[in-house]
Amino acid sequence: MQNRLELSGCVLKAPIRKVSPNGIAHCQFFLQHASEQIEAGLKRQSWCVIPVIMSGTNDLIHSIKKGSKILVAGFISTHTKVNKIQQIVLHASEIKLID
């Protein structure tokens, strides 16, 4: 089964950085994407906000802040929030800063 997503956008809020009880670093933030895509031969505005989590060590993580333009690649998975609402989350394996 394939599960790979690549999305560019702007970091919407300041990232939240945590360390798990196992000592694994986690960085969480929201990525806002806006673009124009072609669908059925017509132009269409595409827009979304998706939560992103990056786990483990990555030197670039400390450079990410609110307003950073980035390209994120990874897999998606569903998380169930405290209020029982399910949400799709992008688990990043690669992050690149975009000028």
PDB file of N, CA and C in Angstrom:
ATOM      1  N   MET A   1       0.830  -1.183   0.000  1.00  0.00           N
ATOM      2  CA  MET A   1       0.000   0.000   0.000  1.00  0.00           C
ATOM      3  C   MET A   1       0.874   1.246   0.000  1.00  0.00           C
ATOM      4  N   GLN A   2       0.500   2.228  -0.781  1.00  0.00           N
ATOM      5  CA  GLN A   2       1.234   3.489  -0.851  1.00  0.00           C
ATOM      6  C   GLN A   2       0.589   4.511   0.078  1.00  0.00           C
ATOM      7  N   ASN A   3       1.409   5.281   0.757  1.00  0.00           N
ATOM      8  CA  ASN A   3       0.931   6.368   1.608  1.00  0.00           C
ATOM      9  C   ASN A   3       2.040   7.403   1.645  1.00  0.00           C
ATOM     10  N   ARG A   4       2.003   8.340   0.728  1.00  0.00           N
ATOM     11  CA  ARG A   4       3.037   9.378   0.636  1.00  0.00           C
ATOM     12  C   ARG A   4       2.370  10.667   0.184  1.00  0.00           C
ATOM     13  N   LEU A   5       2.663  11.736   0.888  1.00  0.00           N
ATOM     14  CA  LEU A   5       2.109  13.037   0.565  1.00  0.00           C
ATOM     15  C   LEU A   5       3.235  14.054   0.571  1.00  0.00           C
ATOM     16  N   GLU A   6       3.235  14.930  -0.426  1.00  0.00           N
ATOM     17  CA  GLU A   6       4.198  16.029  -0.505  1.00  0.00           C
ATOM     18  C   GLU A   6       3.391  17.301  -0.667  1.00  0.00           C
ATOM     19  N   LEU A   7       3.619  18.266   0.218  1.00  0.00           N
ATOM     20  CA  LEU A   7       2.826  19.483   0.228  1.00  0.00           C
ATOM     21  C   LEU A   7       3.695  20.657   0.640  1.00  0.00           C
ATOM     22  N   SER A   8       3.539  21.765  -0.066  1.00  0.00           N
ATOM     23  CA  SER A   8       4.272  22.977   0.317  1.00  0.00           C
ATOM     24  C   SER A   8       3.281  23.976   0.878  1.00  0.00           C
ATOM     25  N   GLY A   9       3.796  24.880   1.680  1.00  0.00           N
ATOM     26  CA  GLY A   9       2.942  25.901   2.246  1.00  0.00           C
ATOM     27  C   GLY A   9       3.671  26.732   3.278  1.00  0.00           C
ATOM     28  N   CYS A  10       2.879  27.391   4.094  1.00  0.00           N
ATOM     29  CA  CYS A  10       3.383  28.326   5.094  1.00  0.00           C
ATOM     30  C   CYS A  10       2.985  27.838   6.482  1.00  0.00           C
ATOM     31  N   VAL A  11       3.915  27.906   7.430  1.00  0.00           N
ATOM     32  CA  VAL A  11       3.628  27.497   8.808  1.00  0.00           C
ATOM     33  C   VAL A  11       2.694  28.540   9.413  1.00  0.00           C
ATOM     34  N   LEU A  12       1.519  28.093   9.855  1.00  0.00           N
ATOM     35  CA  LEU A  12       0.445  28.983  10.277  1.00  0.00           C
ATOM     36  C   LEU A  12       0.644  29.543  11.683  1.00  0.00           C
ATOM     37  N   LYS A  13       1.135  28.724  12.600  1.00  0.00           N
ATOM     38  CA  LYS A  13       1.347  29.134  13.997  1.00  0.00           C
ATOM     39  C   LYS A  13       2.732  28.685  14.431  1.00  0.00           C
ATOM     40  N   ALA A  14       3.201  29.243  15.527  1.00  0.00           N
ATOM     41  CA  ALA A  14       4.507  28.831  16.061  1.00  0.00           C
ATOM     42  C   ALA A  14       4.486  27.337  16.383  1.00  0.00           C
ATOM     43  N   PRO A  15       5.515  26.596  15.981  1.00  0.00           N
ATOM     44  CA  PRO A  15       5.570  25.158  16.262  1.00  0.00           C
ATOM     45  C   PRO A  15       5.614  24.871  17.759  1.00  0.00           C
ATOM     46  N   ILE A  16       5.041  23.730  18.122  1.00  0.00           N
ATOM     47  CA  ILE A  16       5.116  23.246  19.500  1.00  0.00           C
ATOM     48  C   ILE A  16       6.153  22.134  19.518  1.00  0.00           C
ATOM     49  N   ARG A  17       7.148  22.295  20.349  1.00  0.00           N
ATOM     50  CA  ARG A  17       8.216  21.295  20.459  1.00  0.00           C
ATOM     51  C   ARG A  17       8.115  20.604  21.807  1.00  0.00           C
ATOM     52  N   LYS A  18       8.131  19.263  21.772  1.00  0.00           N
ATOM     53  CA  LYS A  18       8.021  18.460  22.991  1.00  0.00           C
ATOM     54  C   LYS A  18       9.011  17.304  22.909  1.00  0.00           C
ATOM     55  N   VAL A  19       9.302  16.734  24.058  1.00  0.00           N
ATOM     56  CA  VAL A  19      10.096  15.509  24.130  1.00  0.00           C
ATOM     57  C   VAL A  19       9.245  14.481  24.854  1.00  0.00           C
ATOM     58  N   SER A  20       9.079  13.305  24.255  1.00  0.00           N
ATOM     59  CA  SER A  20       8.259  12.256  24.852  1.00  0.00           C
ATOM     60  C   SER A  20       8.978  11.657  26.055  1.00  0.00           C
ATOM     61  N   PRO A  21       8.251  10.911  26.895  1.00  0.00           N
ATOM     62  CA  PRO A  21       8.894  10.227  28.030  1.00  0.00           C
ATOM     63  C   PRO A  21      10.029   9.289  27.598  1.00  0.00           C
ATOM     64  N   ASN A  22       9.980   8.832  26.337  1.00  0.00           N
ATOM     65  CA  ASN A  22      11.036   7.965  25.801  1.00  0.00           C
ATOM     66  C   ASN A  22      12.227   8.756  25.286  1.00  0.00           C
ATOM     67  N   GLY A  23      12.153  10.093  25.366  1.00  0.00           N
ATOM     68  CA  GLY A  23      13.253  10.935  24.922  1.00  0.00           C
ATOM     69  C   GLY A  23      13.231  11.281  23.443  1.00  0.00           C
ATOM     70  N   ILE A  24      12.116  11.036  22.765  1.00  0.00           N
ATOM     71  CA  ILE A  24      12.005  11.331  21.339  1.00  0.00           C
ATOM     72  C   ILE A  24      11.462  12.748  21.168  1.00  0.00           C
ATOM     73  N   ALA A  25      12.150  13.552  20.367  1.00  0.00           N
ATOM     74  CA  ALA A  25      11.720  14.928  20.107  1.00  0.00           C
ATOM     75  C   ALA A  25      10.577  14.932  19.095  1.00  0.00           C
ATOM     76  N   HIS A  26       9.582  15.782  19.341  1.00  0.00           N
ATOM     77  CA  HIS A  26       8.444  15.946  18.438  1.00  0.00           C
ATOM     78  C   HIS A  26       8.250  17.430  18.173  1.00  0.00           C
ATOM     79  N   CYS A  27       7.945  17.758  16.939  1.00  0.00           N
ATOM     80  CA  CYS A  27       7.647  19.134  16.553  1.00  0.00           C
ATOM     81  C   CYS A  27       6.301  19.107  15.836  1.00  0.00           C
ATOM     82  N   GLN A  28       5.350  19.918  16.327  1.00  0.00           N
ATOM     83  CA  GLN A  28       4.005  19.951  15.764  1.00  0.00           C
ATOM     84  C   GLN A  28       3.685  21.364  15.299  1.00  0.00           C
ATOM     85  N   PHE A  29       3.066  21.460  14.116  1.00  0.00           N
ATOM     86  CA  PHE A  29       2.647  22.758  13.604  1.00  0.00           C
ATOM     87  C   PHE A  29       1.568  22.555  12.553  1.00  0.00           C
ATOM     88  N   PHE A  30       0.937  23.659  12.140  1.00  0.00           N
ATOM     89  CA  PHE A  30      -0.075  23.619  11.093  1.00  0.00           C
ATOM     90  C   PHE A  30       0.512  24.212   9.824  1.00  0.00           C
ATOM     91  N   LEU A  31       0.306  23.510   8.703  1.00  0.00           N
ATOM     92  CA  LEU A  31       0.779  23.959   7.400  1.00  0.00           C
ATOM     93  C   LEU A  31      -0.422  24.426   6.584  1.00  0.00           C
ATOM     94  N   GLN A  32      -0.350  25.660   6.073  1.00  0.00           N
ATOM     95  CA  GLN A  32      -1.406  26.201   5.223  1.00  0.00           C
ATOM     96  C   GLN A  32      -0.924  26.182   3.781  1.00  0.00           C
ATOM     97  N   HIS A  33      -1.711  25.569   2.918  1.00  0.00           N
ATOM     98  CA  HIS A  33      -1.377  25.451   1.502  1.00  0.00           C
ATOM     99  C   HIS A  33      -2.434  26.182   0.677  1.00  0.00           C
ATOM    100  N   ALA A  34      -1.995  26.922  -0.334  1.00  0.00           N
ATOM    101  CA  ALA A  34      -2.914  27.555  -1.281  1.00  0.00           C
ATOM    102  C   ALA A  34      -2.257  27.515  -2.659  1.00  0.00           C
ATOM    103  N   SER A  35      -3.008  27.070  -3.662  1.00  0.00           N
ATOM    104  CA  SER A  35      -2.464  27.008  -5.019  1.00  0.00           C
ATOM    105  C   SER A  35      -3.602  26.980  -6.021  1.00  0.00           C
ATOM    106  N   GLU A  36      -3.231  27.074  -7.283  1.00  0.00           N
ATOM    107  CA  GLU A  36      -4.189  26.923  -8.374  1.00  0.00           C
ATOM    108  C   GLU A  36      -3.852  25.624  -9.090  1.00  0.00           C
ATOM    109  N   GLN A  37      -4.830  24.759  -9.241  1.00  0.00           N
ATOM    110  CA  GLN A  37      -4.643  23.454  -9.865  1.00  0.00           C
ATOM    111  C   GLN A  37      -5.557  23.345 -11.086  1.00  0.00           C
ATOM    112  N   ILE A  38      -5.233  22.418 -11.969  1.00  0.00           N
ATOM    113  CA  ILE A  38      -6.071  22.154 -13.140  1.00  0.00           C
ATOM    114  C   ILE A  38      -6.832  20.856 -12.877  1.00  0.00           C
ATOM    115  N   GLU A  39      -8.148  20.932 -13.013  1.00  0.00           N
ATOM    116  CA  GLU A  39      -8.998  19.747 -12.844  1.00  0.00           C
ATOM    117  C   GLU A  39     -10.016  19.738 -13.980  1.00  0.00           C
ATOM    118  N   ALA A  40     -10.070  18.650 -14.712  1.00  0.00           N
ATOM    119  CA  ALA A  40     -10.975  18.502 -15.857  1.00  0.00           C
ATOM    120  C   ALA A  40     -10.799  19.655 -16.850  1.00  0.00           C
ATOM    121  N   GLY A  41      -9.539  20.107 -17.004  1.00  0.00           N
ATOM    122  CA  GLY A  41      -9.222  21.154 -17.950  1.00  0.00           C
ATOM    123  C   GLY A  41      -9.538  22.565 -17.479  1.00  0.00           C
ATOM    124  N   LEU A  42      -9.995  22.707 -16.247  1.00  0.00           N
ATOM    125  CA  LEU A  42     -10.366  24.015 -15.715  1.00  0.00           C
ATOM    126  C   LEU A  42      -9.491  24.365 -14.520  1.00  0.00           C
ATOM    127  N   LYS A  43      -9.252  25.670 -14.330  1.00  0.00           N
ATOM    128  CA  LYS A  43      -8.486  26.123 -13.169  1.00  0.00           C
ATOM    129  C   LYS A  43      -9.349  26.038 -11.918  1.00  0.00           C
ATOM    130  N   ARG A  44      -8.724  25.619 -10.834  1.00  0.00           N
ATOM    131  CA  ARG A  44      -9.432  25.496  -9.567  1.00  0.00           C
ATOM    132  C   ARG A  44      -8.533  25.970  -8.440  1.00  0.00           C
ATOM    133  N   GLN A  45      -9.070  26.722  -7.519  1.00  0.00           N
ATOM    134  CA  GLN A  45      -8.327  27.150  -6.333  1.00  0.00           C
ATOM    135  C   GLN A  45      -8.297  25.990  -5.348  1.00  0.00           C
ATOM    136  N   SER A  46      -7.121  25.700  -4.829  1.00  0.00           N
ATOM    137  CA  SER A  46      -6.941  24.624  -3.862  1.00  0.00           C
ATOM    138  C   SER A  46      -6.392  25.233  -2.579  1.00  0.00           C
ATOM    139  N   TRP A  47      -6.992  24.877  -1.451  1.00  0.00           N
ATOM    140  CA  TRP A  47      -6.584  25.456  -0.173  1.00  0.00           C
ATOM    141  C   TRP A  47      -6.834  24.440   0.933  1.00  0.00           C
ATOM    142  N   CYS A  48      -5.912  24.334   1.877  1.00  0.00           N
ATOM    143  CA  CYS A  48      -6.119  23.469   3.036  1.00  0.00           C
ATOM    144  C   CYS A  48      -5.178  23.874   4.165  1.00  0.00           C
ATOM    145  N   VAL A  49      -5.533  23.456   5.370  1.00  0.00           N
ATOM    146  CA  VAL A  49      -4.671  23.569   6.540  1.00  0.00           C
ATOM    147  C   VAL A  49      -4.585  22.163   7.107  1.00  0.00           C
ATOM    148  N   ILE A  50      -3.366  21.675   7.315  1.00  0.00           N
ATOM    149  CA  ILE A  50      -3.179  20.313   7.816  1.00  0.00           C
ATOM    150  C   ILE A  50      -2.164  20.327   8.953  1.00  0.00           C
ATOM    151  N   PRO A  51      -2.461  19.584  10.028  1.00  0.00           N
ATOM    152  CA  PRO A  51      -1.474  19.469  11.094  1.00  0.00           C
ATOM    153  C   PRO A  51      -0.312  18.579  10.645  1.00  0.00           C
ATOM    154  N   VAL A  52       0.886  18.967  11.057  1.00  0.00           N
ATOM    155  CA  VAL A  52       2.101  18.225  10.701  1.00  0.00           C
ATOM    156  C   VAL A  52       2.835  17.861  11.995  1.00  0.00           C
ATOM    157  N   ILE A  53       3.353  16.645  12.050  1.00  0.00           N
ATOM    158  CA  ILE A  53       4.196  16.204  13.160  1.00  0.00           C
ATOM    159  C   ILE A  53       5.489  15.657  12.584  1.00  0.00           C
ATOM    160  N   MET A  54       6.613  16.118  13.133  1.00  0.00           N
ATOM    161  CA  MET A  54       7.902  15.528  12.781  1.00  0.00           C
ATOM    162  C   MET A  54       8.517  15.005  14.064  1.00  0.00           C
ATOM    163  N   SER A  55       8.892  13.744  14.049  1.00  0.00           N
ATOM    164  CA  SER A  55       9.473  13.102  15.226  1.00  0.00           C
ATOM    165  C   SER A  55      10.917  12.736  14.959  1.00  0.00           C
ATOM    166  N   GLY A  56      11.731  12.779  16.009  1.00  0.00           N
ATOM    167  CA  GLY A  56      13.143  12.447  15.882  1.00  0.00           C
ATOM    168  C   GLY A  56      13.978  13.702  15.743  1.00  0.00           C
ATOM    169  N   THR A  57      15.249  13.484  15.524  1.00  0.00           N
ATOM    170  CA  THR A  57      16.163  14.625  15.429  1.00  0.00           C
ATOM    171  C   THR A  57      16.285  15.088  13.982  1.00  0.00           C
ATOM    172  N   ASN A  58      16.230  16.395  13.812  1.00  0.00           N
ATOM    173  CA  ASN A  58      16.384  17.021  12.502  1.00  0.00           C
ATOM    174  C   ASN A  58      16.832  18.453  12.765  1.00  0.00           C
ATOM    175  N   ASP A  59      18.018  18.817  12.307  1.00  0.00           N
ATOM    176  CA  ASP A  59      18.561  20.155  12.557  1.00  0.00           C
ATOM    177  C   ASP A  59      17.667  21.261  12.008  1.00  0.00           C
ATOM    178  N   LEU A  60      16.962  20.984  10.924  1.00  0.00           N
ATOM    179  CA  LEU A  60      16.120  21.995  10.295  1.00  0.00           C
ATOM    180  C   LEU A  60      14.915  22.367  11.155  1.00  0.00           C
ATOM    181  N   ILE A  61      14.460  21.457  11.989  1.00  0.00           N
ATOM    182  CA  ILE A  61      13.280  21.689  12.829  1.00  0.00           C
ATOM    183  C   ILE A  61      13.412  22.968  13.649  1.00  0.00           C
ATOM    184  N   HIS A  62      14.599  23.269  14.125  1.00  0.00           N
ATOM    185  CA  HIS A  62      14.794  24.456  14.962  1.00  0.00           C
ATOM    186  C   HIS A  62      14.712  25.756  14.158  1.00  0.00           C
ATOM    187  N   SER A  63      14.777  25.671  12.830  1.00  0.00           N
ATOM    188  CA  SER A  63      14.690  26.846  11.971  1.00  0.00           C
ATOM    189  C   SER A  63      13.247  27.200  11.612  1.00  0.00           C
ATOM    190  N   ILE A  64      12.336  26.268  11.834  1.00  0.00           N
ATOM    191  CA  ILE A  64      10.942  26.485  11.445  1.00  0.00           C
ATOM    192  C   ILE A  64      10.249  27.367  12.473  1.00  0.00           C
ATOM    193  N   LYS A  65       9.570  28.403  11.949  1.00  0.00           N
ATOM    194  CA  LYS A  65       8.818  29.300  12.823  1.00  0.00           C
ATOM    195  C   LYS A  65       7.553  29.744  12.083  1.00  0.00           C
ATOM    196  N   LYS A  66       6.687  30.450  12.760  1.00  0.00           N
ATOM    197  CA  LYS A  66       5.475  30.967  12.142  1.00  0.00           C
ATOM    198  C   LYS A  66       5.871  31.784  10.909  1.00  0.00           C
ATOM    199  N   GLY A  67       5.225  31.489   9.782  1.00  0.00           N
ATOM    200  CA  GLY A  67       5.508  32.202   8.545  1.00  0.00           C
ATOM    201  C   GLY A  67       6.532  31.540   7.646  1.00  0.00           C
ATOM    202  N   SER A  68       7.242  30.526   8.140  1.00  0.00           N
ATOM    203  CA  SER A  68       8.229  29.825   7.306  1.00  0.00           C
ATOM    204  C   SER A  68       7.535  29.157   6.120  1.00  0.00           C
ATOM    205  N   LYS A  69       8.146  29.281   4.938  1.00  0.00           N
ATOM    206  CA  LYS A  69       7.651  28.581   3.749  1.00  0.00           C
ATOM    207  C   LYS A  69       8.443  27.296   3.628  1.00  0.00           C
ATOM    208  N   ILE A  70       7.727  26.156   3.600  1.00  0.00           N
ATOM    209  CA  ILE A  70       8.398  24.865   3.613  1.00  0.00           C
ATOM    210  C   ILE A  70       7.745  23.873   2.653  1.00  0.00           C
ATOM    211  N   LEU A  71       8.500  22.836   2.335  1.00  0.00           N
ATOM    212  CA  LEU A  71       8.010  21.677   1.594  1.00  0.00           C
ATOM    213  C   LEU A  71       8.115  20.500   2.545  1.00  0.00           C
ATOM    214  N   VAL A  72       7.004  19.806   2.739  1.00  0.00           N
ATOM    215  CA  VAL A  72       6.950  18.677   3.670  1.00  0.00           C
ATOM    216  C   VAL A  72       6.592  17.420   2.891  1.00  0.00           C
ATOM    217  N   ALA A  73       7.273  16.317   3.180  1.00  0.00           N
ATOM    218  CA  ALA A  73       6.943  15.024   2.589  1.00  0.00           C
ATOM    219  C   ALA A  73       6.852  14.007   3.714  1.00  0.00           C
ATOM    220  N   GLY A  74       5.906  13.098   3.600  1.00  0.00           N
ATOM    221  CA  GLY A  74       5.739  12.064   4.617  1.00  0.00           C
ATOM    222  C   GLY A  74       4.496  11.237   4.343  1.00  0.00           C
ATOM    223  N   PHE A  75       3.910  10.691   5.407  1.00  0.00           N
ATOM    224  CA  PHE A  75       2.701   9.878   5.265  1.00  0.00           C
ATOM    225  C   PHE A  75       1.586  10.484   6.097  1.00  0.00           C
ATOM    226  N   ILE A  76       0.342  10.155   5.749  1.00  0.00           N
ATOM    227  CA  ILE A  76      -0.787  10.647   6.522  1.00  0.00           C
ATOM    228  C   ILE A  76      -1.373   9.527   7.368  1.00  0.00           C
ATOM    229  N   SER A  77      -1.920   9.922   8.508  1.00  0.00           N
ATOM    230  CA  SER A  77      -2.560   8.986   9.420  1.00  0.00           C
ATOM    231  C   SER A  77      -3.648   9.741  10.179  1.00  0.00           C
ATOM    232  N   THR A  78      -4.626   9.017  10.688  1.00  0.00           N
ATOM    233  CA  THR A  78      -5.696   9.623  11.458  1.00  0.00           C
ATOM    234  C   THR A  78      -5.348   9.609  12.935  1.00  0.00           C
ATOM    235  N   HIS A  79      -5.546  10.747  13.596  1.00  0.00           N
ATOM    236  CA  HIS A  79      -5.391  10.855  15.046  1.00  0.00           C
ATOM    237  C   HIS A  79      -6.763  11.147  15.632  1.00  0.00           C
ATOM    238  N   THR A  80      -7.075  10.561  16.766  1.00  0.00           N
ATOM    239  CA  THR A  80      -8.314  10.864  17.465  1.00  0.00           C
ATOM    240  C   THR A  80      -7.993  11.843  18.582  1.00  0.00           C
ATOM    241  N   LYS A  81      -8.624  13.009  18.521  1.00  0.00           N
ATOM    242  CA  LYS A  81      -8.381  14.042  19.514  1.00  0.00           C
ATOM    243  C   LYS A  81      -9.119  13.712  20.818  1.00  0.00           C
ATOM    244  N   VAL A  82      -8.836  14.465  21.853  1.00  0.00           N
ATOM    245  CA  VAL A  82      -9.439  14.241  23.170  1.00  0.00           C
ATOM    246  C   VAL A  82     -10.964  14.259  23.092  1.00  0.00           C
ATOM    247  N   ASN A  83     -11.524  15.123  22.240  1.00  0.00           N
ATOM    248  CA  ASN A  83     -12.977  15.228  22.108  1.00  0.00           C
ATOM    249  C   ASN A  83     -13.570  14.187  21.152  1.00  0.00           C
ATOM    250  N   LYS A  84     -12.791  13.158  20.823  1.00  0.00           N
ATOM    251  CA  LYS A  84     -13.190  12.024  19.970  1.00  0.00           C
ATOM    252  C   LYS A  84     -13.330  12.373  18.492  1.00  0.00           C
ATOM    253  N   ILE A  85     -12.943  13.570  18.100  1.00  0.00           N
ATOM    254  CA  ILE A  85     -12.977  13.954  16.683  1.00  0.00           C
ATOM    255  C   ILE A  85     -11.713  13.439  16.011  1.00  0.00           C
ATOM    256  N   GLN A  86     -11.894  12.783  14.858  1.00  0.00           N
ATOM    257  CA  GLN A  86     -10.741  12.271  14.118  1.00  0.00           C
ATOM    258  C   GLN A  86     -10.215  13.332  13.166  1.00  0.00           C
ATOM    259  N   GLN A  87      -8.897  13.346  13.007  1.00  0.00           N
ATOM    260  CA  GLN A  87      -8.237  14.356  12.185  1.00  0.00           C
ATOM    261  C   GLN A  87      -7.088  13.702  11.429  1.00  0.00           C
ATOM    262  N   ILE A  88      -6.952  14.052  10.150  1.00  0.00           N
ATOM    263  CA  ILE A  88      -5.819  13.554   9.365  1.00  0.00           C
ATOM    264  C   ILE A  88      -4.595  14.404   9.714  1.00  0.00           C
ATOM    265  N   VAL A  89      -3.464  13.738   9.943  1.00  0.00           N
ATOM    266  CA  VAL A  89      -2.210  14.402  10.306  1.00  0.00           C
ATOM    267  C   VAL A  89      -1.128  13.937   9.337  1.00  0.00           C
ATOM    268  N   LEU A  90      -0.308  14.878   8.886  1.00  0.00           N
ATOM    269  CA  LEU A  90       0.838  14.557   8.030  1.00  0.00           C
ATOM    270  C   LEU A  90       2.051  14.315   8.910  1.00  0.00           C
ATOM    271  N   HIS A  91       2.569  13.095   8.900  1.00  0.00           N
ATOM    272  CA  HIS A  91       3.779  12.740   9.645  1.00  0.00           C
ATOM    273  C   HIS A  91       4.967  12.959   8.716  1.00  0.00           C
ATOM    274  N   ALA A  92       5.728  14.001   8.988  1.00  0.00           N
ATOM    275  CA  ALA A  92       6.808  14.413   8.093  1.00  0.00           C
ATOM    276  C   ALA A  92       8.031  13.530   8.243  1.00  0.00           C
ATOM    277  N   SER A  93       8.579  13.105   7.126  1.00  0.00           N
ATOM    278  CA  SER A  93       9.874  12.406   7.118  1.00  0.00           C
ATOM    279  C   SER A  93      10.951  13.310   6.518  1.00  0.00           C
ATOM    280  N   GLU A  94      10.494  14.313   5.719  1.00  0.00           N
ATOM    281  CA  GLU A  94      11.415  15.275   5.091  1.00  0.00           C
ATOM    282  C   GLU A  94      10.806  16.672   5.154  1.00  0.00           C
ATOM    283  N   ILE A  95      11.626  17.648   5.487  1.00  0.00           N
ATOM    284  CA  ILE A  95      11.198  19.048   5.455  1.00  0.00           C
ATOM    285  C   ILE A  95      12.311  19.886   4.822  1.00  0.00           C
ATOM    286  N   LYS A  96      11.907  20.766   3.891  1.00  0.00           N
ATOM    287  CA  LYS A  96      12.870  21.672   3.250  1.00  0.00           C
ATOM    288  C   LYS A  96      12.335  23.089   3.333  1.00  0.00           C
ATOM    289  N   LEU A  97      13.210  24.033   3.632  1.00  0.00           N
ATOM    290  CA  LEU A  97      12.819  25.444   3.612  1.00  0.00           C
ATOM    291  C   LEU A  97      12.756  25.918   2.166  1.00  0.00           C
ATOM    292  N   ILE A  98      11.754  26.738   1.837  1.00  0.00           N
ATOM    293  CA  ILE A  98      11.589  27.304   0.498  1.00  0.00           C
ATOM    294  C   ILE A  98      11.818  28.801   0.600  1.00  0.00           C
ATOM    295  N   ASP A  99      12.532  29.355  -0.356  1.00  0.00           N
ATOM    296  CA  ASP A  99      12.759  30.809  -0.370  1.00  0.00           C
ATOM    297  C   ASP A  99      11.512  31.553  -0.779  1.00  0.00           C
TER     298      ASP A  99
END
